[in-house]
Amino acid sequence: MDRARVEAFSDGVLAVAITLLVLDLPNAVPGGDSLADQWLTSWPAFAAYAVSFLVIGVIWLNHHAVFRDISRVDRTLLVLNLLLLLFVTTIPFSARSLATYLLVGGADARLAAVTYGLVIEGVALSFTAVCVWAWRQRLFHAHVTAIQARSAIVRFGGGSIVILGAVGAALISAPLSLAIHGGLALFYAFDQPRRPSASS
Amino acid sequence: MDRARVEAFSDGVLAVAITLLVLDLPNAVPGGDSLADQWLTSWPAFAAYAVSFLVIGVIWLNHHAVFRDISRVDRTLLVLNLLLLLFVTTIPFSARSLATYLLVGGADARLAAVTYGLVIEGVALSFTAVCVWAWRQRLFHAHVTAIQARSAIVRFGGGSIVILGAVGAALISAPLSLAIHGGLALFYAFDQPRRPSASS
Amino acid sequence: MDRARVEAFSDGVLAVAITLLVLDLPNAVPGGDSLADQWLTSWPAFAAYAVSFLVIGVIWLNHHAVFRDISRVDRTLLVLNLLLLLFVTTIPFSARSLATYLLVGGADARLAAVTYGLVIEGVALSFTAVCVWAWRQRLFHAHVTAIQARSAIVRFGGGSIVILGAVGAALISAPLSLAIHGGLALFYAFDQPRRPSASS
Amino acid sequence: MDRARVEAFSDGVLAVAITLLVLDLPNAVPGGDSLADQWLTSWPAFAAYAVSFLVIGVIWLNHHAVFRDISRVDRTLLVLNLLLLLFVTTIPFSARSLATYLLVGGADARLAAVTYGLVIEGVALSFTAVCVWAWRQRLFHAHVTAIQARSAIVRFGGGSIVILGAVGAALISAPLSLAIHGGLALFYAFDQPRRPSASS
């Protein structure tokens, strides 16, 4: 089954990206402030870490749910999947930038927060494109109905609109924007996509 | 089989996390102390490396043993598994903090050692939650008996109590706490979970 | 099936290499230039990131397409595949060097751009060698015809000539050379290799 | 098949370790020496990179060859495999130390080269232990004969003696020792282990 290798490569990229986030946690240095003070001062790094872990985790959950229903892949689907992975691998970079500038405030914090949001928006739009393409080219399993496919597309399309809201919020407050991303990821984590078929 | 991809992603995260530990080993620099002296001075980094490798290795062994008995997964199990992986990816960070502050002593060393212990406690509790949920939702293979499932839950629950002991020891001595974590991981490495079924 | 593990290991290396590229994106520092200025100044890092992601992505696409047609592997094929992976893992290093020296110009920029091109040339030649060896040793599936095998060899051989052109262009202009690599990768991403067989 | 997950996890660790080597290649900095001079000065980093890539590549080849013949795994085999992986993940660290001290010479270079050799010796001995244990516990496929199993054990045992020679050579010359490791890995790469069975 051709699908297996797309999943294996995507799993690899998602696993590396989610684990690389840890490199952005602060390396405390003895001699100056106490460890507790250093950690408290760098709370944005921990917040960006937790939210980004959740976001990539949810991307994996959704990737898993979408590709489970795909029976075959074509070159375009693979390229769209690569585009999705490009945005995913950029998350550790934009998370680090956001953590660095969150407390600095001003135009820099806004730019960092907008960038972080646009990267996640890129993931959501790539997901929508994967679903639309798979449906049009009949790449889904035969048991996937039009209602299910439309529901998945609406789901990701809807998510991308909420993410745009978080990008807008970034213009007002970078921490608020980060909180919206975290909340949205939590919602997706626990929201079950409807699946009539018995096989989970 | 749906289980395969959860295992593949978890294997990826565990493999990256266990290999990233090496980045915390000291980068010796020529010109000052001899290489031998530099390595001796940074023995906590090597100790934290060895113990953390063992801990993640044992997590993999247990993850392997638990998921081998699971026949299907639901969204909640995947989220609990993500929580487990969140704690795992935090191990390189907390190991580095512990190695940095072990010889500094005082409140900083205690905080670092307590944090290290709490991260591992988080893994143990997530494992317990995975087992409890899988049993309640009948996600295990049919051949898994109530006795076996309870035994696994007791096993991880018991481990989480010993880890709490290591957290308590961290308040007295950070090296002692690290030694307890190492000893516990060694115990788990060689302790065979009972499996009546012939297929290993 | 013996092929599975070659694919798994190659997927792992490709996934790690493509994700490690992110470590070469600039770590902006508050206090001096604005974040926007810092990012604008380091545009070569973003350009090298995008092109290198695309290049490794296309390598994965082609690896996937070639090994899908291979029915068994021998030791020499595994060694040729390791050679291919050696060049792949060197891409993050040569991309970083190119990004660092692109704006410096002069002999340093030329050397960095030539090195970057030669690394990618090494990948293309390894691919050609894999295809030639697989064909000679009858490692392809029975349904692969001589026309298809020759087409794959011509494809990679042709690519390696265009890459030589990019290496030549590097002697004139490093940015031009990087643009050629990006264009070639884009071409490969959307160019469908001919496959008469129905199974995708 | 239980073996699959051991292979997947080992592939992950080997893939990450072999790719992390690239982080030890020199980050050239504009402003002082030319790029060519900086690269020439740090030739030990490139040499250690090439040899270590080859060593980990050959470890993968042998891991692949040994586990292909294993039909089931037990807890002890998994622990021995973890020990093997512990030595593998330490290779990037010891390669970096060797590259840093190779040109410094003296006791530091000897210590770095001896350490590098002992890490590889640890891999060879773990491999021997895996084979011995698998043979004693009848974990190999039924078609594996005593002659084949003994041949594999002799192969790894013999390798571990040559590696001891490289460790001895490290006391005289660190570059010579590195060259021996490279030569041995090249020999293993092209040496076909005898396999009477038709299925490759």
Tab-separated table of C-alpha atoms in Angstrom, chain B residues 7 11 15 19 22 25-30 34-36 38-39 46 49 53 57 60-64 68 155 188-189 191-193 200, chain D residues 2 5-6 8-9 12-13 16-17 20 23 72-73 75-76 78-79 82 85-86 89-90 92-93 96-97 100-101 104 108 111-112 115:
chain	number	residue	atom	x	y	z
B	7	GLU	CA	3.295	3.237	17.500
B	11	ASP	CA	8.629	5.452	18.246
B	15	ALA	CA	13.867	7.839	19.214
B	19	THR	CA	19.127	10.682	20.757
B	22	VAL	CA	23.608	13.550	23.443
B	25	LEU	CA	27.043	16.134	26.842
B	26	PRO	CA	29.846	18.668	27.379
B	27	ASN	CA	31.623	20.246	24.402
B	28	ALA	CA	35.188	20.292	25.670
B	29	VAL	CA	37.344	23.219	24.528
B	30	PRO	CA	41.129	23.011	24.076
B	34	SER	CA	42.933	18.934	30.077
B	35	LEU	CA	40.173	16.944	28.365
B	36	ALA	CA	40.192	14.439	31.206
B	38	GLN	CA	36.922	18.778	31.790
B	39	TRP	CA	35.123	15.440	31.562
B	46	PHE	CA	27.293	11.998	31.920
B	49	TYR	CA	22.752	11.258	30.219
B	53	PHE	CA	18.794	7.238	28.321
B	57	GLY	CA	14.619	3.283	26.970
B	60	TRP	CA	9.923	2.582	25.124
B	61	LEU	CA	9.976	-0.992	26.483
B	62	ASN	CA	6.786	-0.351	28.424
B	63	HIS	CA	5.111	1.515	25.572
B	64	HIS	CA	5.899	-1.467	23.367
B	68	ARG	CA	1.125	-4.740	21.858
B	155	ARG	CA	2.803	-1.825	37.912
B	188	TYR	CA	11.984	-1.968	35.128
B	189	ALA	CA	14.445	-2.894	32.383
B	191	ASP	CA	11.595	-6.969	35.397
B	192	GLN	CA	9.490	-9.085	33.057
B	193	PRO	CA	5.813	-8.159	33.037
B	200	SER	CA	5.776	-12.820	22.896
D	2	ASP	CA	6.758	-8.266	17.368
D	5	ARG	CA	8.664	-2.313	16.433
D	6	VAL	CA	12.197	-3.053	17.631
D	8	ALA	CA	11.297	0.786	13.811
D	9	PHE	CA	12.665	2.221	17.066
D	12	GLY	CA	14.686	5.892	14.308
D	13	VAL	CA	17.617	6.133	16.722
D	16	VAL	CA	18.650	10.534	14.112
D	17	ALA	CA	22.191	9.734	15.280
D	20	LEU	CA	22.887	14.660	14.032
D	23	LEU	CA	25.737	19.462	13.651
D	72	ARG	CA	10.782	-13.308	17.977
D	73	VAL	CA	12.195	-11.070	20.684
D	75	ARG	CA	12.838	-8.656	27.114
D	76	THR	CA	16.566	-9.401	27.441
D	78	LEU	CA	15.339	-5.658	23.824
D	79	VAL	CA	17.575	-4.542	26.702
D	82	LEU	CA	18.985	-0.668	24.015
D	85	LEU	CA	21.695	2.001	20.858
D	86	LEU	CA	23.217	3.702	23.926
D	89	THR	CA	23.882	7.675	20.349
D	90	THR	CA	27.210	8.424	22.031
D	92	PRO	CA	28.211	12.026	17.720
D	93	PHE	CA	29.596	13.171	21.094
D	96	ARG	CA	33.006	15.766	18.122
D	97	SER	CA	35.542	15.378	20.929
D	100	THR	CA	38.219	18.980	18.430
D	101	TYR	CA	41.392	17.410	19.846
D	104	VAL	CA	45.873	19.417	19.534
D	108	ASP	CA	44.035	14.954	25.135
D	111	LEU	CA	42.039	10.233	25.343
D	112	ALA	CA	39.577	11.453	22.701
D	115	THR	CA	37.100	7.087	23.914
